[in-house]
């Protein structure tokens, strides 16, 4: 992981993001109400209704500003429960077509999300799922750096080489690989600023998950957040530990959605 902060203005709001910049995260679950209760208690989120094109959904808010989205899966859909990052695009239709031409797939869209914007959900050639967002009225996450806000997105995959080329072609990233014989990591940059990472873990990748994007959320106290996760019915997958970028832990919510929390140095 590489530490990064969003491009927030003085009041925490964001301008329209440059293409390739992470701009939103969403989660599709079976129990919308119970999921709201979990994240509301953990992160202090409040909720309001969101666009209903894909079924019942809500937007999570901190101090009235949008942070993330949560939707309800249809009863007959057995899809993996996972946080999905969205990357900004000036033309979601063109980006989706580039995904297909580069060996990825597009499973949803492109389609309009009311007046909020236009979106698609795709996967890279290894199967990791991500979203594409062309903003209109809704530019994306509107606050950063507070407890409960997304701060980093990291692709956990077998190896970085081939898949990094895919994302570079689709989103125009600049790449900064870590020069190390035993650490396979590439940081993705937009306009010279780190925005996301790709971590190749080889055979250490969990067989039951496959390549996937992992979202990190900022927290005020990693240890107390981990205790709260278990108290609320979630699981601790990697206990809180010190890293070069802060104290970090990996957990899952009661439906199994995996995410990391990080207490950045103050």
mmCIF file of C-alpha atoms in Angstrom:
data_model
loop_
_atom_site.group_PDB
_atom_site.id
_atom_site.type_symbol
_atom_site.label_atom_id
_atom_site.label_comp_id
_atom_site.label_asym_id
_atom_site.label_seq_id
_atom_site.Cartn_x
_atom_site.Cartn_y
_atom_site.Cartn_z
ATOM 1 C CA UNK A 1 0.000 0.000 0.000
ATOM 2 C CA UNK A 2 1.071 3.575 -0.687
ATOM 3 C CA UNK A 3 -0.426 6.417 1.325
ATOM 4 C CA UNK A 4 -2.596 8.796 -0.668
ATOM 5 C CA UNK A 5 -5.086 11.538 0.011
ATOM 6 C CA UNK A 6 -7.965 12.665 -2.151
ATOM 7 C CA UNK A 7 -8.074 16.034 -3.876
ATOM 8 C CA UNK A 8 -10.463 17.632 -1.441
ATOM 9 C CA UNK A 9 -11.140 21.321 -1.406
ATOM 10 C CA UNK A 10 -11.322 23.447 1.737
ATOM 11 C CA UNK A 11 -14.834 22.234 2.549
ATOM 12 C CA UNK A 12 -14.068 18.569 1.782
ATOM 13 C CA UNK A 13 -15.870 18.513 -1.573
ATOM 14 C CA UNK A 14 -14.234 17.263 -4.742
ATOM 15 C CA UNK A 15 -14.001 18.552 -8.258
ATOM 16 C CA UNK A 16 -14.589 16.168 -11.131
ATOM 17 C CA UNK A 17 -11.803 13.581 -11.087
ATOM 18 C CA UNK A 18 -9.218 13.022 -13.795
ATOM 19 C CA UNK A 19 -9.733 9.763 -15.732
ATOM 20 C CA UNK A 20 -8.471 6.744 -13.824
ATOM 21 C CA UNK A 21 -8.816 8.337 -10.388
ATOM 22 C CA UNK A 22 -10.739 6.251 -7.832
ATOM 23 C CA UNK A 23 -13.924 8.207 -7.208
ATOM 24 C CA UNK A 24 -16.429 5.908 -5.485
ATOM 25 C CA UNK A 25 -16.864 2.524 -3.778
ATOM 26 C CA UNK A 26 -19.994 0.414 -3.638
ATOM 27 C CA UNK A 27 -21.173 -2.809 -2.065
ATOM 28 C CA UNK A 28 -23.994 -5.162 -3.128
ATOM 29 C CA UNK A 29 -25.456 -7.262 -0.297
ATOM 30 C CA UNK A 30 -28.419 -9.485 0.520
ATOM 31 C CA UNK A 31 -29.366 -7.732 3.772
ATOM 32 C CA UNK A 32 -29.422 -3.997 3.130
ATOM 33 C CA UNK A 33 -30.819 -2.999 6.524
ATOM 34 C CA UNK A 34 -28.421 -5.123 8.573
ATOM 35 C CA UNK A 35 -25.482 -3.892 6.476
ATOM 36 C CA UNK A 36 -26.495 -0.289 7.130
ATOM 37 C CA UNK A 37 -26.551 -1.060 10.847
ATOM 38 C CA UNK A 38 -23.041 -2.582 10.718
ATOM 39 C CA UNK A 39 -21.353 0.255 8.836
ATOM 40 C CA UNK A 40 -23.381 2.911 10.611
ATOM 41 C CA UNK A 41 -22.071 1.671 13.947
ATOM 42 C CA UNK A 42 -18.524 1.076 12.664
ATOM 43 C CA UNK A 43 -17.930 4.254 10.665
ATOM 44 C CA UNK A 44 -20.682 6.603 11.827
ATOM 45 C CA UNK A 45 -22.342 6.567 8.416
ATOM 46 C CA UNK A 46 -25.876 7.801 7.865
ATOM 47 C CA UNK A 47 -27.888 6.828 4.792
ATOM 48 C CA UNK A 48 -30.185 8.268 2.148
ATOM 49 C CA UNK A 49 -31.850 6.617 -0.881
ATOM 50 C CA UNK A 50 -29.752 6.400 -4.054
ATOM 51 C CA UNK A 51 -30.596 5.782 -7.741
ATOM 52 C CA UNK A 52 -32.762 2.666 -8.016
ATOM 53 C CA UNK A 53 -31.837 1.468 -11.539
ATOM 54 C CA UNK A 54 -30.115 -1.629 -10.157
ATOM 55 C CA UNK A 55 -32.606 -2.173 -7.336
ATOM 56 C CA UNK A 56 -32.887 -0.808 -3.777
ATOM 57 C CA UNK A 57 -29.763 1.118 -2.768
ATOM 58 C CA UNK A 58 -28.555 3.824 -0.409
ATOM 59 C CA UNK A 59 -25.731 6.323 -0.268
ATOM 60 C CA UNK A 60 -23.648 6.447 2.894
ATOM 61 C CA UNK A 61 -23.018 9.927 4.311
ATOM 62 C CA UNK A 62 -20.618 11.509 6.789
ATOM 63 C CA UNK A 63 -21.723 14.936 8.002
ATOM 64 C CA UNK A 64 -24.148 15.010 5.071
ATOM 65 C CA UNK A 65 -21.457 14.318 2.455
ATOM 66 C CA UNK A 66 -21.454 11.197 0.301
ATOM 67 C CA UNK A 67 -18.892 8.496 1.063
ATOM 68 C CA UNK A 68 -20.003 5.193 -0.516
ATOM 69 C CA UNK A 69 -22.942 3.261 -1.934
ATOM 70 C CA UNK A 70 -24.670 0.070 -0.760
ATOM 71 C CA UNK A 71 -27.223 -1.830 -2.844
ATOM 72 C CA UNK A 72 -29.397 -4.878 -2.349
ATOM 73 C CA UNK A 73 -28.920 -7.951 -4.512
ATOM 74 C CA UNK A 74 -32.005 -9.588 -6.027
ATOM 75 C CA UNK A 75 -32.957 -12.713 -4.043
ATOM 76 C CA UNK A 76 -32.064 -14.979 -6.978
ATOM 77 C CA UNK A 77 -28.558 -13.552 -7.526
ATOM 78 C CA UNK A 78 -25.698 -15.399 -5.860
ATOM 79 C CA UNK A 79 -22.821 -13.014 -6.528
ATOM 80 C CA UNK A 80 -19.652 -12.513 -4.450
ATOM 81 C CA UNK A 81 -20.173 -9.947 -1.696
ATOM 82 C CA UNK A 82 -17.339 -7.460 -2.193
ATOM 83 C CA UNK A 83 -16.519 -3.770 -2.149
ATOM 84 C CA UNK A 84 -16.090 -2.474 -5.710
ATOM 85 C CA UNK A 85 -14.016 0.615 -6.534
ATOM 86 C CA UNK A 86 -15.104 2.918 -9.366
ATOM 87 C CA UNK A 87 -12.592 4.746 -11.542
ATOM 88 C CA UNK A 88 -13.384 8.065 -13.201
ATOM 89 C CA UNK A 89 -13.893 8.293 -16.965
ATOM 90 C CA UNK A 90 -14.768 11.152 -19.300
ATOM 91 C CA UNK A 91 -16.513 8.661 -21.641
ATOM 92 C CA UNK A 92 -17.716 5.461 -19.982
ATOM 93 C CA UNK A 93 -18.815 3.925 -23.298
ATOM 94 C CA UNK A 94 -15.350 4.335 -24.800
ATOM 95 C CA UNK A 95 -13.680 3.063 -21.611
ATOM 96 C CA UNK A 96 -15.954 0.013 -21.528
ATOM 97 C CA UNK A 97 -15.119 -0.785 -25.149
ATOM 98 C CA UNK A 98 -11.402 -0.480 -24.341
ATOM 99 C CA UNK A 99 -11.895 -2.934 -21.466
ATOM 100 C CA UNK A 100 -13.333 -5.455 -23.947
ATOM 101 C CA UNK A 101 -10.608 -4.861 -26.536
ATOM 102 C CA UNK A 102 -7.922 -5.432 -23.882
ATOM 103 C CA UNK A 103 -9.269 -8.807 -22.779
ATOM 104 C CA UNK A 104 -11.558 -7.739 -19.947
ATOM 105 C CA UNK A 105 -15.324 -8.107 -19.740
ATOM 106 C CA UNK A 106 -18.196 -5.688 -19.090
ATOM 107 C CA UNK A 107 -20.958 -7.282 -17.052
ATOM 108 C CA UNK A 108 -23.203 -4.271 -16.384
ATOM 109 C CA UNK A 109 -23.855 -1.255 -18.601
ATOM 110 C CA UNK A 110 -22.873 1.202 -19.703
ATOM 111 C CA UNK A 111 -26.084 2.714 -18.378
ATOM 112 C CA UNK A 112 -27.363 5.963 -16.908
ATOM 113 C CA UNK A 113 -27.802 6.271 -13.132
ATOM 114 C CA UNK A 114 -30.551 8.884 -13.253
ATOM 115 C CA UNK A 115 -29.041 12.377 -13.243
ATOM 116 C CA UNK A 116 -26.051 11.236 -11.165
ATOM 117 C CA UNK A 117 -23.911 9.999 -14.054
ATOM 118 C CA UNK A 118 -23.238 7.052 -16.334
ATOM 119 C CA UNK A 119 -21.621 3.829 -15.194
ATOM 120 C CA UNK A 120 -20.429 0.351 -16.093
ATOM 121 C CA UNK A 121 -19.076 -2.589 -14.122
ATOM 122 C CA UNK A 122 -16.381 -4.734 -15.652
ATOM 123 C CA UNK A 123 -13.557 -7.094 -14.811
ATOM 124 C CA UNK A 124 -9.941 -7.293 -15.862
ATOM 125 C CA UNK A 125 -8.515 -10.346 -17.689
ATOM 126 C CA UNK A 126 -7.803 -12.067 -14.355
ATOM 127 C CA UNK A 127 -11.405 -11.600 -13.172
ATOM 128 C CA UNK A 128 -11.046 -8.720 -10.677
ATOM 129 C CA UNK A 129 -14.210 -6.589 -10.695
ATOM 130 C CA UNK A 130 -14.203 -2.780 -10.872
ATOM 131 C CA UNK A 131 -16.554 0.042 -11.829
ATOM 132 C CA UNK A 132 -16.281 2.904 -14.317
ATOM 133 C CA UNK A 133 -17.973 6.217 -13.498
ATOM 134 C CA UNK A 134 -18.700 9.176 -15.784
ATOM 135 C CA UNK A 135 -19.857 11.877 -13.416
ATOM 136 C CA UNK A 136 -22.741 14.243 -13.999
ATOM 137 C CA UNK A 137 -24.578 15.502 -10.911
ATOM 138 C CA UNK A 138 -22.721 13.032 -8.657
ATOM 139 C CA UNK A 139 -18.908 13.388 -8.842
ATOM 140 C CA UNK A 140 -18.301 10.639 -6.288
ATOM 141 C CA UNK A 141 -16.980 10.457 -2.740
ATOM 142 C CA UNK A 142 -17.215 13.986 -1.349
ATOM 143 C CA UNK A 143 -14.992 13.829 1.735
ATOM 144 C CA UNK A 144 -11.618 12.310 2.600
ATOM 145 C CA UNK A 145 -9.273 11.901 5.532
ATOM 146 C CA UNK A 146 -11.996 11.301 8.140
ATOM 147 C CA UNK A 147 -12.867 8.129 10.053
ATOM 148 C CA UNK A 148 -14.886 5.956 7.672
ATOM 149 C CA UNK A 149 -13.716 7.411 4.351
ATOM 150 C CA UNK A 150 -12.061 5.368 1.581
ATOM 151 C CA UNK A 151 -8.376 6.238 1.292
ATOM 152 C CA UNK A 152 -6.775 3.659 -1.044
ATOM 153 C CA UNK A 153 -7.669 0.884 -3.504
ATOM 154 C CA UNK A 154 -5.354 -2.033 -4.144
ATOM 155 C CA UNK A 155 -5.636 -4.886 -6.634
ATOM 156 C CA UNK A 156 -4.534 -8.172 -5.079
ATOM 157 C CA UNK A 157 -3.607 -10.537 -7.910
ATOM 158 C CA UNK A 158 -1.169 -13.246 -8.969
ATOM 159 C CA UNK A 159 1.431 -11.009 -10.614
ATOM 160 C CA UNK A 160 1.557 -7.369 -11.649
ATOM 161 C CA UNK A 161 3.105 -7.510 -15.137
ATOM 162 C CA UNK A 162 0.250 -8.348 -17.479
ATOM 163 C CA UNK A 163 -2.602 -6.826 -15.503
ATOM 164 C CA UNK A 164 -0.724 -3.537 -14.991
ATOM 165 C CA UNK A 165 -0.529 -3.188 -18.785
ATOM 166 C CA UNK A 166 -4.310 -3.701 -18.958
ATOM 167 C CA UNK A 167 -5.057 -0.868 -16.504
ATOM 168 C CA UNK A 168 -2.470 1.404 -18.102
ATOM 169 C CA UNK A 169 -4.133 0.970 -21.502
ATOM 170 C CA UNK A 170 -7.682 1.366 -20.166
ATOM 171 C CA UNK A 171 -7.117 4.355 -17.861
ATOM 172 C CA UNK A 172 -3.797 5.858 -18.993
ATOM 173 C CA UNK A 173 -1.978 5.317 -15.705
ATOM 174 C CA UNK A 174 1.681 6.028 -15.173
ATOM 175 C CA UNK A 175 3.324 3.054 -13.420
ATOM 176 C CA UNK A 176 5.903 2.984 -10.639
ATOM 177 C CA UNK A 177 7.044 -0.579 -9.893
ATOM 178 C CA UNK A 178 8.770 -1.479 -6.641
ATOM 179 C CA UNK A 179 12.282 -2.688 -7.453
ATOM 180 C CA UNK A 180 12.532 -5.769 -5.249
ATOM 181 C CA UNK A 181 13.197 -9.458 -5.820
ATOM 182 C CA UNK A 182 10.601 -10.548 -3.260
ATOM 183 C CA UNK A 183 7.901 -7.838 -3.401
ATOM 184 C CA UNK A 184 5.803 -7.550 -6.559
ATOM 185 C CA UNK A 185 4.055 -4.164 -6.408
ATOM 186 C CA UNK A 186 3.160 -1.434 -8.890
ATOM 187 C CA UNK A 187 1.793 1.967 -7.877
ATOM 188 C CA UNK A 188 -0.578 3.589 -10.381
ATOM 189 C CA UNK A 189 -0.303 7.357 -10.858
ATOM 190 C CA UNK A 190 -2.579 9.981 -12.400
ATOM 191 C CA UNK A 191 -0.936 13.323 -13.123
ATOM 192 C CA UNK A 192 2.095 12.341 -11.071
ATOM 193 C CA UNK A 193 -0.013 11.465 -7.993
ATOM 194 C CA UNK A 194 -0.366 7.909 -6.617
ATOM 195 C CA UNK A 195 -4.007 6.800 -6.764
ATOM 196 C CA UNK A 196 -4.025 2.984 -6.499
ATOM 197 C CA UNK A 197 -1.788 -0.062 -6.326
ATOM 198 C CA UNK A 198 -1.393 -3.556 -7.751
ATOM 199 C CA UNK A 199 0.058 -6.217 -5.438
ATOM 200 C CA UNK A 200 1.179 -9.524 -6.924
ATOM 201 C CA UNK A 201 1.094 -12.230 -4.255
ATOM 202 C CA UNK A 202 1.517 -15.347 -6.411
ATOM 203 C CA UNK A 203 0.247 -18.558 -4.857
ATOM 204 C CA UNK A 204 -0.581 -16.709 -1.625
ATOM 205 C CA UNK A 205 -3.766 -15.459 -3.287
ATOM 206 C CA UNK A 206 -6.762 -17.044 -1.507
ATOM 207 C CA UNK A 207 -8.214 -19.769 -3.723
ATOM 208 C CA UNK A 208 -11.762 -18.934 -2.688
ATOM 209 C CA UNK A 209 -11.453 -15.302 -3.778
ATOM 210 C CA UNK A 210 -9.199 -15.017 -6.812
ATOM 211 C CA UNK A 211 -7.844 -11.630 -7.954
ATOM 212 C CA UNK A 212 -9.806 -8.798 -6.341
ATOM 213 C CA UNK A 213 -9.743 -5.109 -5.478
ATOM 214 C CA UNK A 214 -9.322 -4.285 -1.788
ATOM 215 C CA UNK A 215 -10.544 -0.947 -0.398
ATOM 216 C CA UNK A 216 -8.847 0.692 2.595
ATOM 217 C CA UNK A 217 -10.904 2.932 4.897
ATOM 218 C CA UNK A 218 -9.352 5.585 7.137
ATOM 219 C CA UNK A 219 -10.030 5.071 10.868
ATOM 220 C CA UNK A 220 -9.161 7.048 13.978
ATOM 221 C CA UNK A 221 -7.968 3.973 15.920
ATOM 222 C CA UNK A 222 -7.259 0.700 14.110
ATOM 223 C CA UNK A 223 -7.247 -1.469 17.241
ATOM 224 C CA UNK A 224 -10.572 -0.210 18.574
ATOM 225 C CA UNK A 225 -12.098 -0.466 15.077
ATOM 226 C CA UNK A 226 -11.043 -4.123 14.861
ATOM 227 C CA UNK A 227 -12.644 -4.811 18.242
ATOM 228 C CA UNK A 228 -15.817 -3.104 17.052
ATOM 229 C CA UNK A 229 -15.862 -5.228 13.879
ATOM 230 C CA UNK A 230 -15.984 -8.429 15.926
ATOM 231 C CA UNK A 231 -18.550 -6.997 18.339
ATOM 232 C CA UNK A 232 -20.792 -6.175 15.357
ATOM 233 C CA UNK A 233 -20.568 -9.680 13.882
ATOM 234 C CA UNK A 234 -17.673 -9.269 11.450
ATOM 235 C CA UNK A 235 -14.394 -11.190 11.268
ATOM 236 C CA UNK A 236 -10.744 -10.217 11.630
ATOM 237 C CA UNK A 237 -8.700 -11.697 8.774
ATOM 238 C CA UNK A 238 -5.383 -9.964 9.536
ATOM 239 C CA UNK A 239 -5.034 -8.355 12.982
ATOM 240 C CA UNK A 240 -3.908 -4.758 13.364
ATOM 241 C CA UNK A 241 -0.214 -4.337 12.664
ATOM 242 C CA UNK A 242 2.192 -1.482 12.058
ATOM 243 C CA UNK A 243 3.222 -0.702 8.484
ATOM 244 C CA UNK A 244 5.190 2.002 6.734
ATOM 245 C CA UNK A 245 1.929 3.872 6.124
ATOM 246 C CA UNK A 246 0.183 3.437 9.470
ATOM 247 C CA UNK A 247 -1.497 0.772 11.554
ATOM 248 C CA UNK A 248 -3.548 -1.494 9.318
ATOM 249 C CA UNK A 249 -5.877 -4.501 9.619
ATOM 250 C CA UNK A 250 -7.976 -6.546 7.198
ATOM 251 C CA UNK A 251 -11.498 -7.542 8.208
ATOM 252 C CA UNK A 252 -14.826 -8.618 6.763
ATOM 253 C CA UNK A 253 -18.395 -7.561 7.458
ATOM 254 C CA UNK A 254 -21.119 -10.049 8.494
ATOM 255 C CA UNK A 255 -21.912 -10.900 4.841
ATOM 256 C CA UNK A 256 -18.255 -11.544 4.046
ATOM 257 C CA UNK A 257 -17.235 -8.335 2.248
ATOM 258 C CA UNK A 258 -13.497 -7.911 2.869
ATOM 259 C CA UNK A 259 -11.918 -4.501 3.455
ATOM 260 C CA UNK A 260 -8.931 -3.003 5.244
ATOM 261 C CA UNK A 261 -8.823 -0.246 7.819
ATOM 262 C CA UNK A 262 -5.818 2.009 8.326
ATOM 263 C CA UNK A 263 -4.911 4.462 11.049
ATOM 264 C CA UNK A 264 -2.614 6.840 9.234
ATOM 265 C CA UNK A 265 0.198 8.636 11.070
ATOM 266 C CA UNK A 266 -0.962 11.947 12.503
#
